[in-house]
mmCIF file with all atom_site columns, C-alpha atoms in Angstrom:
data_model
loop_
_atom_site.group_PDB
_atom_site.id
_atom_site.type_symbol
_atom_site.label_atom_id
_atom_site.label_alt_id
_atom_site.label_comp_id
_atom_site.label_asym_id
_atom_site.label_entity_id
_atom_site.label_seq_id
_atom_site.pdbx_PDB_ins_code
_atom_site.Cartn_x
_atom_site.Cartn_y
_atom_site.Cartn_z
_atom_site.occupancy
_atom_site.B_iso_or_equiv
_atom_site.pdbx_formal_charge
_atom_site.auth_seq_id
_atom_site.auth_comp_id
_atom_site.auth_asym_id
_atom_site.auth_atom_id
_atom_site.pdbx_PDB_model_num
ATOM 1   C CA . UNK A 1 1   ? 153.980 -108.676 156.271 1.00 0.00 ? 1   UNK A CA 1
ATOM 2   C CA . UNK A 1 2   ? 150.199 -108.702 155.786 1.00 0.00 ? 2   UNK A CA 1
ATOM 3   C CA . UNK A 1 3   ? 150.351 -105.020 154.817 1.00 0.00 ? 3   UNK A CA 1
ATOM 4   C CA . UNK A 1 4   ? 153.004 -105.819 152.221 1.00 0.00 ? 4   UNK A CA 1
ATOM 5   C CA . UNK A 1 5   ? 150.931 -108.641 150.688 1.00 0.00 ? 5   UNK A CA 1
ATOM 6   C CA . UNK A 1 6   ? 147.833 -106.457 150.673 1.00 0.00 ? 6   UNK A CA 1
ATOM 7   C CA . UNK A 1 7   ? 149.713 -103.662 148.927 1.00 0.00 ? 7   UNK A CA 1
ATOM 8   C CA . UNK A 1 8   ? 151.038 -106.060 146.303 1.00 0.00 ? 8   UNK A CA 1
ATOM 9   C CA . UNK A 1 9   ? 147.597 -107.460 145.631 1.00 0.00 ? 9   UNK A CA 1
ATOM 10  C CA . UNK A 1 10  ? 146.217 -103.950 145.275 1.00 0.00 ? 10  UNK A CA 1
ATOM 11  C CA . UNK A 1 11  ? 148.915 -103.021 142.761 1.00 0.00 ? 11  UNK A CA 1
ATOM 12  C CA . UNK A 1 12  ? 148.239 -106.183 140.734 1.00 0.00 ? 12  UNK A CA 1
ATOM 13  C CA . UNK A 1 13  ? 144.497 -105.478 140.774 1.00 0.00 ? 13  UNK A CA 1
ATOM 14  C CA . UNK A 1 14  ? 144.928 -101.892 139.572 1.00 0.00 ? 14  UNK A CA 1
ATOM 15  C CA . UNK A 1 15  ? 147.374 -102.986 136.874 1.00 0.00 ? 15  UNK A CA 1
ATOM 16  C CA . UNK A 1 16  ? 144.998 -105.691 135.622 1.00 0.00 ? 16  UNK A CA 1
ATOM 17  C CA . UNK A 1 17  ? 142.072 -103.287 135.615 1.00 0.00 ? 17  UNK A CA 1
ATOM 18  C CA . UNK A 1 18  ? 144.101 -100.740 133.673 1.00 0.00 ? 18  UNK A CA 1
ATOM 19  C CA . UNK A 1 19  ? 145.173 -103.294 131.079 1.00 0.00 ? 19  UNK A CA 1
ATOM 20  C CA . UNK A 1 20  ? 141.630 -104.481 130.636 1.00 0.00 ? 20  UNK A CA 1
ATOM 21  C CA . UNK A 1 21  ? 140.244 -101.060 129.817 1.00 0.00 ? 21  UNK A CA 1
ATOM 22  C CA . UNK A 1 22  ? 139.019 -100.597 126.253 1.00 0.00 ? 22  UNK A CA 1
ATOM 23  C CA . UNK A 1 23  ? 140.712 -97.919  124.181 1.00 0.00 ? 23  UNK A CA 1
ATOM 24  C CA . UNK A 1 24  ? 138.415 -95.205  122.904 1.00 0.00 ? 24  UNK A CA 1
ATOM 25  C CA . UNK A 1 25  ? 138.750 -92.432  120.379 1.00 0.00 ? 25  UNK A CA 1
ATOM 26  C CA . UNK A 1 26  ? 137.420 -89.025  121.345 1.00 0.00 ? 26  UNK A CA 1
ATOM 27  C CA . UNK A 1 27  ? 137.006 -86.121  118.957 1.00 0.00 ? 27  UNK A CA 1
ATOM 28  C CA . UNK A 1 28  ? 137.112 -82.686  120.550 1.00 0.00 ? 28  UNK A CA 1
ATOM 29  C CA . UNK A 1 29  ? 134.300 -80.194  119.820 1.00 0.00 ? 29  UNK A CA 1
ATOM 30  C CA . UNK A 1 30  ? 136.454 -78.204  117.411 1.00 0.00 ? 30  UNK A CA 1
ATOM 31  C CA . UNK A 1 31  ? 137.012 -81.418  115.384 1.00 0.00 ? 31  UNK A CA 1
ATOM 32  C CA . UNK A 1 32  ? 140.752 -80.729  115.104 1.00 0.00 ? 32  UNK A CA 1
ATOM 33  C CA . UNK A 1 33  ? 142.068 -82.920  117.907 1.00 0.00 ? 33  UNK A CA 1
ATOM 34  C CA . UNK A 1 34  ? 141.654 -86.660  118.261 1.00 0.00 ? 34  UNK A CA 1
ATOM 35  C CA . UNK A 1 35  ? 142.624 -88.126  121.627 1.00 0.00 ? 35  UNK A CA 1
ATOM 36  C CA . UNK A 1 36  ? 142.919 -91.886  122.029 1.00 0.00 ? 36  UNK A CA 1
ATOM 37  C CA . UNK A 1 37  ? 142.576 -93.041  125.611 1.00 0.00 ? 37  UNK A CA 1
ATOM 38  C CA . UNK A 1 38  ? 143.874 -96.356  126.839 1.00 0.00 ? 38  UNK A CA 1
ATOM 39  C CA . UNK A 1 39  ? 147.240 -95.975  125.133 1.00 0.00 ? 39  UNK A CA 1
ATOM 40  C CA . UNK A 1 40  ? 149.862 -93.295  124.552 1.00 0.00 ? 40  UNK A CA 1
ATOM 41  C CA . UNK A 1 41  ? 148.749 -92.116  121.118 1.00 0.00 ? 41  UNK A CA 1
ATOM 42  C CA . UNK A 1 42  ? 147.489 -88.544  121.001 1.00 0.00 ? 42  UNK A CA 1
ATOM 43  C CA . UNK A 1 43  ? 147.220 -86.967  117.563 1.00 0.00 ? 43  UNK A CA 1
ATOM 44  C CA . UNK A 1 44  ? 145.861 -83.803  116.068 1.00 0.00 ? 44  UNK A CA 1
ATOM 45  C CA . UNK A 1 45  ? 143.839 -84.144  112.928 1.00 0.00 ? 45  UNK A CA 1
ATOM 46  C CA . UNK A 1 46  ? 146.095 -82.923  110.147 1.00 0.00 ? 46  UNK A CA 1
ATOM 47  C CA . UNK A 1 47  ? 145.798 -81.111  106.854 1.00 0.00 ? 47  UNK A CA 1
ATOM 48  C CA . UNK A 1 48  ? 149.573 -80.821  106.391 1.00 0.00 ? 48  UNK A CA 1
ATOM 49  C CA . UNK A 1 49  ? 151.087 -82.527  103.372 1.00 0.00 ? 49  UNK A CA 1
ATOM 50  C CA . UNK A 1 50  ? 154.473 -84.216  103.521 1.00 0.00 ? 50  UNK A CA 1
ATOM 51  C CA . UNK A 1 51  ? 157.270 -82.086  102.065 1.00 0.00 ? 51  UNK A CA 1
ATOM 52  C CA . UNK A 1 52  ? 157.217 -82.704  98.323  1.00 0.00 ? 52  UNK A CA 1
ATOM 53  C CA . UNK A 1 53  ? 160.959 -83.375  98.023  1.00 0.00 ? 53  UNK A CA 1
ATOM 54  C CA . UNK A 1 54  ? 160.711 -85.942  100.822 1.00 0.00 ? 54  UNK A CA 1
ATOM 55  C CA . UNK A 1 55  ? 157.702 -87.502  99.131  1.00 0.00 ? 55  UNK A CA 1
ATOM 56  C CA . UNK A 1 56  ? 159.412 -87.895  95.774  1.00 0.00 ? 56  UNK A CA 1
ATOM 57  C CA . UNK A 1 57  ? 162.587 -89.218  97.417  1.00 0.00 ? 57  UNK A CA 1
ATOM 58  C CA . UNK A 1 58  ? 160.538 -92.059  98.929  1.00 0.00 ? 58  UNK A CA 1
ATOM 59  C CA . UNK A 1 59  ? 158.982 -92.793  95.541  1.00 0.00 ? 59  UNK A CA 1
ATOM 60  C CA . UNK A 1 60  ? 162.330 -92.712  93.738  1.00 0.00 ? 60  UNK A CA 1
ATOM 61  C CA . UNK A 1 61  ? 163.902 -95.069  96.273  1.00 0.00 ? 61  UNK A CA 1
ATOM 62  C CA . UNK A 1 62  ? 160.996 -97.465  95.836  1.00 0.00 ? 62  UNK A CA 1
ATOM 63  C CA . UNK A 1 63  ? 161.590 -97.455  92.079  1.00 0.00 ? 63  UNK A CA 1
ATOM 64  C CA . UNK A 1 64  ? 165.318 -98.145  92.487  1.00 0.00 ? 64  UNK A CA 1
ATOM 65  C CA . UNK A 1 65  ? 164.839 -100.962 94.975  1.00 0.00 ? 65  UNK A CA 1
ATOM 66  C CA . UNK A 1 66  ? 161.976 -102.908 93.384  1.00 0.00 ? 66  UNK A CA 1
ATOM 67  C CA . UNK A 1 67  ? 161.093 -104.478 90.058  1.00 0.00 ? 67  UNK A CA 1
ATOM 68  C CA . UNK A 1 68  ? 157.318 -105.026 90.294  1.00 0.00 ? 68  UNK A CA 1
ATOM 69  C CA . UNK A 1 69  ? 154.215 -103.315 91.622  1.00 0.00 ? 69  UNK A CA 1
ATOM 70  C CA . UNK A 1 70  ? 153.833 -105.905 94.380  1.00 0.00 ? 70  UNK A CA 1
ATOM 71  C CA . UNK A 1 71  ? 157.388 -105.304 95.549  1.00 0.00 ? 71  UNK A CA 1
ATOM 72  C CA . UNK A 1 72  ? 157.002 -101.540 95.298  1.00 0.00 ? 72  UNK A CA 1
ATOM 73  C CA . UNK A 1 73  ? 153.858 -101.680 97.407  1.00 0.00 ? 73  UNK A CA 1
ATOM 74  C CA . UNK A 1 74  ? 155.618 -103.693 100.118 1.00 0.00 ? 74  UNK A CA 1
ATOM 75  C CA . UNK A 1 75  ? 158.659 -101.409 100.010 1.00 0.00 ? 75  UNK A CA 1
ATOM 76  C CA . UNK A 1 76  ? 156.576 -98.248  100.324 1.00 0.00 ? 76  UNK A CA 1
ATOM 77  C CA . UNK A 1 77  ? 154.602 -99.552  103.285 1.00 0.00 ? 77  UNK A CA 1
ATOM 78  C CA . UNK A 1 78  ? 157.819 -100.541 105.067 1.00 0.00 ? 78  UNK A CA 1
ATOM 79  C CA . UNK A 1 79  ? 159.378 -97.117  104.436 1.00 0.00 ? 79  UNK A CA 1
ATOM 80  C CA . UNK A 1 80  ? 156.267 -95.260  105.559 1.00 0.00 ? 80  UNK A CA 1
ATOM 81  C CA . UNK A 1 81  ? 156.163 -97.259  108.777 1.00 0.00 ? 81  UNK A CA 1
ATOM 82  C CA . UNK A 1 82  ? 159.468 -95.555  109.677 1.00 0.00 ? 82  UNK A CA 1
ATOM 83  C CA . UNK A 1 83  ? 157.772 -92.147  109.634 1.00 0.00 ? 83  UNK A CA 1
ATOM 84  C CA . UNK A 1 84  ? 155.733 -90.511  112.361 1.00 0.00 ? 84  UNK A CA 1
ATOM 85  C CA . UNK A 1 85  ? 151.933 -90.919  112.188 1.00 0.00 ? 85  UNK A CA 1
ATOM 86  C CA . UNK A 1 86  ? 151.611 -87.283  111.133 1.00 0.00 ? 86  UNK A CA 1
ATOM 87  C CA . UNK A 1 87  ? 154.118 -87.790  108.311 1.00 0.00 ? 87  UNK A CA 1
ATOM 88  C CA . UNK A 1 88  ? 152.265 -90.874  107.114 1.00 0.00 ? 88  UNK A CA 1
ATOM 89  C CA . UNK A 1 89  ? 149.082 -88.781  106.967 1.00 0.00 ? 89  UNK A CA 1
ATOM 90  C CA . UNK A 1 90  ? 151.119 -86.167  105.109 1.00 0.00 ? 90  UNK A CA 1
ATOM 91  C CA . UNK A 1 91  ? 152.182 -88.756  102.531 1.00 0.00 ? 91  UNK A CA 1
ATOM 92  C CA . UNK A 1 92  ? 148.556 -89.591  101.870 1.00 0.00 ? 92  UNK A CA 1
ATOM 93  C CA . UNK A 1 93  ? 147.614 -85.923  101.621 1.00 0.00 ? 93  UNK A CA 1
ATOM 94  C CA . UNK A 1 94  ? 150.455 -85.248  99.185  1.00 0.00 ? 94  UNK A CA 1
ATOM 95  C CA . UNK A 1 95  ? 149.207 -88.170  97.095  1.00 0.00 ? 95  UNK A CA 1
ATOM 96  C CA . UNK A 1 96  ? 145.695 -86.703  97.148  1.00 0.00 ? 96  UNK A CA 1
ATOM 97  C CA . UNK A 1 97  ? 147.065 -83.344  96.001  1.00 0.00 ? 97  UNK A CA 1
ATOM 98  C CA . UNK A 1 98  ? 148.956 -84.939  93.108  1.00 0.00 ? 98  UNK A CA 1
ATOM 99  C CA . UNK A 1 99  ? 145.828 -86.844  92.121  1.00 0.00 ? 99  UNK A CA 1
ATOM 100 C CA . UNK A 1 100 ? 143.817 -83.641  92.312  1.00 0.00 ? 100 UNK A CA 1
ATOM 101 C CA . UNK A 1 101 ? 146.283 -81.792  90.082  1.00 0.00 ? 101 UNK A CA 1
ATOM 102 C CA . UNK A 1 102 ? 146.046 -84.475  87.398  1.00 0.00 ? 102 UNK A CA 1
ATOM 103 C CA . UNK A 1 103 ? 142.270 -84.705  87.331  1.00 0.00 ? 103 UNK A CA 1
ATOM 104 C CA . UNK A 1 104 ? 141.850 -83.343  83.815  1.00 0.00 ? 104 UNK A CA 1
ATOM 105 C CA . UNK A 1 105 ? 140.369 -84.444  80.535  1.00 0.00 ? 105 UNK A CA 1
ATOM 106 C CA . UNK A 1 106 ? 143.710 -84.699  78.741  1.00 0.00 ? 106 UNK A CA 1
ATOM 107 C CA . UNK A 1 107 ? 145.134 -87.328  81.094  1.00 0.00 ? 107 UNK A CA 1
ATOM 108 C CA . UNK A 1 108 ? 141.798 -89.114  81.191  1.00 0.00 ? 108 UNK A CA 1
ATOM 109 C CA . UNK A 1 109 ? 142.052 -89.411  77.428  1.00 0.00 ? 109 UNK A CA 1
ATOM 110 C CA . UNK A 1 110 ? 145.538 -90.875  77.833  1.00 0.00 ? 110 UNK A CA 1
ATOM 111 C CA . UNK A 1 111 ? 144.264 -93.359  80.420  1.00 0.00 ? 111 UNK A CA 1
ATOM 112 C CA . UNK A 1 112 ? 141.427 -94.406  78.150  1.00 0.00 ? 112 UNK A CA 1
ATOM 113 C CA . UNK A 1 113 ? 143.758 -94.994  75.233  1.00 0.00 ? 113 UNK A CA 1
ATOM 114 C CA . UNK A 1 114 ? 146.478 -96.990  76.985  1.00 0.00 ? 114 UNK A CA 1
ATOM 115 C CA . UNK A 1 115 ? 144.109 -99.083  79.110  1.00 0.00 ? 115 UNK A CA 1
ATOM 116 C CA . UNK A 1 116 ? 141.491 -99.603  76.415  1.00 0.00 ? 116 UNK A CA 1
ATOM 117 C CA . UNK A 1 117 ? 138.900 -97.824  78.537  1.00 0.00 ? 117 UNK A CA 1
ATOM 118 C CA . UNK A 1 118 ? 138.872 -95.972  81.848  1.00 0.00 ? 118 UNK A CA 1
ATOM 119 C CA . UNK A 1 119 ? 136.169 -95.683  84.501  1.00 0.00 ? 119 UNK A CA 1
ATOM 120 C CA . UNK A 1 120 ? 136.294 -93.134  87.335  1.00 0.00 ? 120 UNK A CA 1
ATOM 121 C CA . UNK A 1 121 ? 138.132 -95.644  89.494  1.00 0.00 ? 121 UNK A CA 1
ATOM 122 C CA . UNK A 1 122 ? 140.346 -96.724  86.635  1.00 0.00 ? 122 UNK A CA 1
ATOM 123 C CA . UNK A 1 123 ? 141.376 -93.121  86.068  1.00 0.00 ? 123 UNK A CA 1
ATOM 124 C CA . UNK A 1 124 ? 142.314 -92.803  89.743  1.00 0.00 ? 124 UNK A CA 1
ATOM 125 C CA . UNK A 1 125 ? 144.444 -95.951  89.549  1.00 0.00 ? 125 UNK A CA 1
ATOM 126 C CA . UNK A 1 126 ? 146.038 -94.739  86.305  1.00 0.00 ? 126 UNK A CA 1
ATOM 127 C CA . UNK A 1 127 ? 147.148 -91.547  88.049  1.00 0.00 ? 127 UNK A CA 1
ATOM 128 C CA . UNK A 1 128 ? 148.428 -93.585  90.998  1.00 0.00 ? 128 UNK A CA 1
ATOM 129 C CA . UNK A 1 129 ? 150.473 -95.590  88.493  1.00 0.00 ? 129 UNK A CA 1
ATOM 130 C CA . UNK A 1 130 ? 151.799 -92.359  87.026  1.00 0.00 ? 130 UNK A CA 1
ATOM 131 C CA . UNK A 1 131 ? 152.817 -91.029  90.452  1.00 0.00 ? 131 UNK A CA 1
ATOM 132 C CA . UNK A 1 132 ? 154.526 -94.329  91.246  1.00 0.00 ? 132 UNK A CA 1
ATOM 133 C CA . UNK A 1 133 ? 156.808 -93.751  88.239  1.00 0.00 ? 133 UNK A CA 1
ATOM 134 C CA . UNK A 1 134 ? 158.451 -90.748  89.863  1.00 0.00 ? 134 UNK A CA 1
ATOM 135 C CA . UNK A 1 135 ? 158.588 -86.969  89.790  1.00 0.00 ? 135 UNK A CA 1
ATOM 136 C CA . UNK A 1 136 ? 159.959 -86.518  86.276  1.00 0.00 ? 136 UNK A CA 1
ATOM 137 C CA . UNK A 1 137 ? 157.436 -88.889  84.730  1.00 0.00 ? 137 UNK A CA 1
ATOM 138 C CA . UNK A 1 138 ? 154.593 -87.254  86.620  1.00 0.00 ? 138 UNK A CA 1
ATOM 139 C CA . UNK A 1 139 ? 155.371 -83.654  85.701  1.00 0.00 ? 139 UNK A CA 1
ATOM 140 C CA . UNK A 1 140 ? 156.214 -84.553  82.123  1.00 0.00 ? 140 UNK A CA 1
ATOM 141 C CA . UNK A 1 141 ? 152.785 -86.128  81.749  1.00 0.00 ? 141 UNK A CA 1
ATOM 142 C CA . UNK A 1 142 ? 151.141 -83.066  83.278  1.00 0.00 ? 142 UNK A CA 1
ATOM 143 C CA . UNK A 1 143 ? 152.726 -80.949  80.552  1.00 0.00 ? 143 UNK A CA 1
ATOM 144 C CA . UNK A 1 144 ? 152.245 -83.466  77.752  1.00 0.00 ? 144 UNK A CA 1
ATOM 145 C CA . UNK A 1 145 ? 150.262 -86.711  78.176  1.00 0.00 ? 145 UNK A CA 1
ATOM 146 C CA . UNK A 1 146 ? 152.048 -88.215  75.161  1.00 0.00 ? 146 UNK A CA 1
ATOM 147 C CA . UNK A 1 147 ? 155.231 -88.292  77.247  1.00 0.00 ? 147 UNK A CA 1
ATOM 148 C CA . UNK A 1 148 ? 153.751 -91.357  78.965  1.00 0.00 ? 148 UNK A CA 1
ATOM 149 C CA . UNK A 1 149 ? 155.066 -93.309  75.976  1.00 0.00 ? 149 UNK A CA 1
ATOM 150 C CA . UNK A 1 150 ? 158.566 -92.913  77.411  1.00 0.00 ? 150 UNK A CA 1
ATOM 151 C CA . UNK A 1 151 ? 157.468 -94.869  80.489  1.00 0.00 ? 151 UNK A CA 1
ATOM 152 C CA . UNK A 1 152 ? 155.612 -97.493  78.495  1.00 0.00 ? 152 UNK A CA 1
ATOM 153 C CA . UNK A 1 153 ? 158.542 -98.054  76.139  1.00 0.00 ? 153 UNK A CA 1
ATOM 154 C CA . UNK A 1 154 ? 160.817 -98.961  79.070  1.00 0.00 ? 154 UNK A CA 1
ATOM 155 C CA . UNK A 1 155 ? 158.243 -101.041 80.946  1.00 0.00 ? 155 UNK A CA 1
ATOM 156 C CA . UNK A 1 156 ? 157.148 -104.658 80.706  1.00 0.00 ? 156 UNK A CA 1
ATOM 157 C CA . UNK A 1 157 ? 153.710 -103.830 82.090  1.00 0.00 ? 157 UNK A CA 1
ATOM 158 C CA . UNK A 1 158 ? 150.627 -104.426 80.003  1.00 0.00 ? 158 UNK A CA 1
ATOM 159 C CA . UNK A 1 159 ? 148.191 -102.578 82.253  1.00 0.00 ? 159 UNK A CA 1
ATOM 160 C CA . UNK A 1 160 ? 148.874 -99.073  83.419  1.00 0.00 ? 160 UNK A CA 1
ATOM 161 C CA . UNK A 1 161 ? 147.083 -98.849  86.750  1.00 0.00 ? 161 UNK A CA 1
ATOM 162 C CA . UNK A 1 162 ? 148.280 -99.222  90.351  1.00 0.00 ? 162 UNK A CA 1
ATOM 163 C CA . UNK A 1 163 ? 145.312 -99.514  92.701  1.00 0.00 ? 163 UNK A CA 1
ATOM 164 C CA . UNK A 1 164 ? 147.355 -100.707 95.689  1.00 0.00 ? 164 UNK A CA 1
ATOM 165 C CA . UNK A 1 165 ? 149.454 -97.533  95.613  1.00 0.00 ? 165 UNK A CA 1
ATOM 166 C CA . UNK A 1 166 ? 146.484 -95.560  96.908  1.00 0.00 ? 166 UNK A CA 1
ATOM 167 C CA . UNK A 1 167 ? 146.437 -97.675  100.078 1.00 0.00 ? 167 UNK A CA 1
ATOM 168 C CA . UNK A 1 168 ? 150.099 -97.778  101.103 1.00 0.00 ? 168 UNK A CA 1
ATOM 169 C CA . UNK A 1 169 ? 149.791 -94.909  103.585 1.00 0.00 ? 169 UNK A CA 1
ATOM 170 C CA . UNK A 1 170 ? 146.571 -96.359  104.992 1.00 0.00 ? 170 UNK A CA 1
ATOM 171 C CA . UNK A 1 171 ? 148.270 -99.722  105.566 1.00 0.00 ? 171 UNK A CA 1
ATOM 172 C CA . UNK A 1 172 ? 151.356 -98.147  107.148 1.00 0.00 ? 172 UNK A CA 1
ATOM 173 C CA . UNK A 1 173 ? 149.281 -95.946  109.451 1.00 0.00 ? 173 UNK A CA 1
ATOM 174 C CA . UNK A 1 174 ? 147.238 -98.947  110.559 1.00 0.00 ? 174 UNK A CA 1
ATOM 175 C CA . UNK A 1 175 ? 150.396 -100.922 111.288 1.00 0.00 ? 175 UNK A CA 1
ATOM 176 C CA . UNK A 1 176 ? 151.932 -98.093  113.327 1.00 0.00 ? 176 UNK A CA 1
ATOM 177 C CA . UNK A 1 177 ? 148.860 -96.872  115.220 1.00 0.00 ? 177 UNK A CA 1
ATOM 178 C CA . UNK A 1 178 ? 146.200 -99.619  114.805 1.00 0.00 ? 178 UNK A CA 1
ATOM 179 C CA . UNK A 1 179 ? 143.902 -96.768  113.718 1.00 0.00 ? 179 UNK A CA 1
ATOM 180 C CA . UNK A 1 180 ? 142.259 -95.694  110.480 1.00 0.00 ? 180 UNK A CA 1
ATOM 181 C CA . UNK A 1 181 ? 144.188 -92.938  108.717 1.00 0.00 ? 181 UNK A CA 1
ATOM 182 C CA . UNK A 1 182 ? 141.127 -91.174  107.326 1.00 0.00 ? 182 UNK A CA 1
ATOM 183 C CA . UNK A 1 183 ? 139.870 -90.477  110.868 1.00 0.00 ? 183 UNK A CA 1
ATOM 184 C CA . UNK A 1 184 ? 142.869 -88.193  111.339 1.00 0.00 ? 184 UNK A CA 1
ATOM 185 C CA . UNK A 1 185 ? 142.550 -86.007  108.248 1.00 0.00 ? 185 UNK A CA 1
ATOM 186 C CA . UNK A 1 186 ? 141.347 -82.455  108.839 1.00 0.00 ? 186 UNK A CA 1
ATOM 187 C CA . UNK A 1 187 ? 138.960 -82.200  105.918 1.00 0.00 ? 187 UNK A CA 1
ATOM 188 C CA . UNK A 1 188 ? 137.882 -78.721  106.977 1.00 0.00 ? 188 UNK A CA 1
ATOM 189 C CA . UNK A 1 189 ? 141.277 -77.421  105.921 1.00 0.00 ? 189 UNK A CA 1
ATOM 190 C CA . UNK A 1 190 ? 142.395 -79.976  103.328 1.00 0.00 ? 190 UNK A CA 1
ATOM 191 C CA . UNK A 1 191 ? 140.304 -79.418  100.236 1.00 0.00 ? 191 UNK A CA 1
ATOM 192 C CA . UNK A 1 192 ? 142.399 -80.851  97.388  1.00 0.00 ? 192 UNK A CA 1
ATOM 193 C CA . UNK A 1 193 ? 140.729 -84.240  97.551  1.00 0.00 ? 193 UNK A CA 1
ATOM 194 C CA . UNK A 1 194 ? 138.316 -86.235  95.434  1.00 0.00 ? 194 UNK A CA 1
ATOM 195 C CA . UNK A 1 195 ? 135.299 -84.607  97.053  1.00 0.00 ? 195 UNK A CA 1
ATOM 196 C CA . UNK A 1 196 ? 136.282 -81.354  95.359  1.00 0.00 ? 196 UNK A CA 1
ATOM 197 C CA . UNK A 1 197 ? 137.331 -82.488  91.903  1.00 0.00 ? 197 UNK A CA 1
ATOM 198 C CA . UNK A 1 198 ? 136.294 -80.007  89.208  1.00 0.00 ? 198 UNK A CA 1
ATOM 199 C CA . UNK A 1 199 ? 133.592 -80.807  86.680  1.00 0.00 ? 199 UNK A CA 1
ATOM 200 C CA . UNK A 1 200 ? 135.395 -81.698  83.474  1.00 0.00 ? 200 UNK A CA 1
ATOM 201 C CA . UNK A 1 201 ? 134.504 -80.593  79.980  1.00 0.00 ? 201 UNK A CA 1
ATOM 202 C CA . UNK A 1 202 ? 135.694 -83.217  77.520  1.00 0.00 ? 202 UNK A CA 1
ATOM 203 C CA . UNK A 1 203 ? 137.174 -82.305  74.158  1.00 0.00 ? 203 UNK A CA 1
ATOM 204 C CA . UNK A 1 204 ? 137.121 -85.971  73.136  1.00 0.00 ? 204 UNK A CA 1
ATOM 205 C CA . UNK A 1 205 ? 134.523 -88.647  72.638  1.00 0.00 ? 205 UNK A CA 1
ATOM 206 C CA . UNK A 1 206 ? 135.134 -92.383  72.401  1.00 0.00 ? 206 UNK A CA 1
ATOM 207 C CA . UNK A 1 207 ? 132.556 -92.578  69.632  1.00 0.00 ? 207 UNK A CA 1
ATOM 208 C CA . UNK A 1 208 ? 134.624 -90.126  67.609  1.00 0.00 ? 208 UNK A CA 1
ATOM 209 C CA . UNK A 1 209 ? 138.182 -91.523  67.774  1.00 0.00 ? 209 UNK A CA 1
ATOM 210 C CA . UNK A 1 210 ? 139.621 -88.618  65.810  1.00 0.00 ? 210 UNK A CA 1
ATOM 211 C CA . UNK A 1 211 ? 138.830 -86.357  68.779  1.00 0.00 ? 211 UNK A CA 1
ATOM 212 C CA . UNK A 1 212 ? 141.053 -88.519  70.987  1.00 0.00 ? 212 UNK A CA 1
ATOM 213 C CA . UNK A 1 213 ? 143.810 -88.368  68.407  1.00 0.00 ? 213 UNK A CA 1
ATOM 214 C CA . UNK A 1 214 ? 143.812 -84.570  68.685  1.00 0.00 ? 214 UNK A CA 1
ATOM 215 C CA . UNK A 1 215 ? 144.367 -84.755  72.439  1.00 0.00 ? 215 UNK A CA 1
ATOM 216 C CA . UNK A 1 216 ? 146.990 -87.532  72.534  1.00 0.00 ? 216 UNK A CA 1
ATOM 217 C CA . UNK A 1 217 ? 148.261 -88.059  68.975  1.00 0.00 ? 217 UNK A CA 1
ATOM 218 C CA . UNK A 1 218 ? 151.278 -90.226  69.804  1.00 0.00 ? 218 UNK A CA 1
ATOM 219 C CA . UNK A 1 219 ? 149.422 -92.460  72.234  1.00 0.00 ? 219 UNK A CA 1
ATOM 220 C CA . UNK A 1 220 ? 146.587 -92.772  69.747  1.00 0.00 ? 220 UNK A CA 1
ATOM 221 C CA . UNK A 1 221 ? 148.955 -93.800  66.970  1.00 0.00 ? 221 UNK A CA 1
ATOM 222 C CA . UNK A 1 222 ? 150.544 -96.435  69.206  1.00 0.00 ? 222 UNK A CA 1
ATOM 223 C CA . UNK A 1 223 ? 147.434 -98.006  70.714  1.00 0.00 ? 223 UNK A CA 1
ATOM 224 C CA . UNK A 1 224 ? 144.503 -97.318  68.423  1.00 0.00 ? 224 UNK A CA 1
ATOM 225 C CA . UNK A 1 225 ? 145.447 -96.372  64.873  1.00 0.00 ? 225 UNK A CA 1
#
């Protein structure tokens, strides 16, 4: 009987000690694997983007099921929480790639016109807003910034930025793993991010409005002329 009690006490002690251990994050020497001790989460750092069709399907569903930016943000976080941690990272990386591909002086001109000014951060949030409008809107704007008028004409928004969109994957990853998403990005192999944006040469100048009109004539006529 005493042996049984002693064994039980030993089991309880070991269990308590195990539960009281602090989780720690360890990065392997090759910087590609992150191992979290103290729980069951073991993840590789990733440079793999989410499949683009899957990405746009999530965006399109968020558009269909919400009627405001606040609701869309909440919807996106909830949907991303259903994905694996690697897929959530992939969503963020796909977003970064889409932002990278729209970092150009033509769309910056469009952002400046419709928002009555555009800082570096404002331009990022403008492109997040554009992505949040769906695949067709995004690629139409890439080809012709004036196509943004089609979105504006069917929208009740008066500011065309969506800062919170850039954080939906970060929030979902935190909720699922309790960890910071950016710690799990393999930056050695993922280069289409804001650290590698090209240096832009601007064909427009805010002090010479006619130069902006040449870049985005329809937007200029609507918001400035």
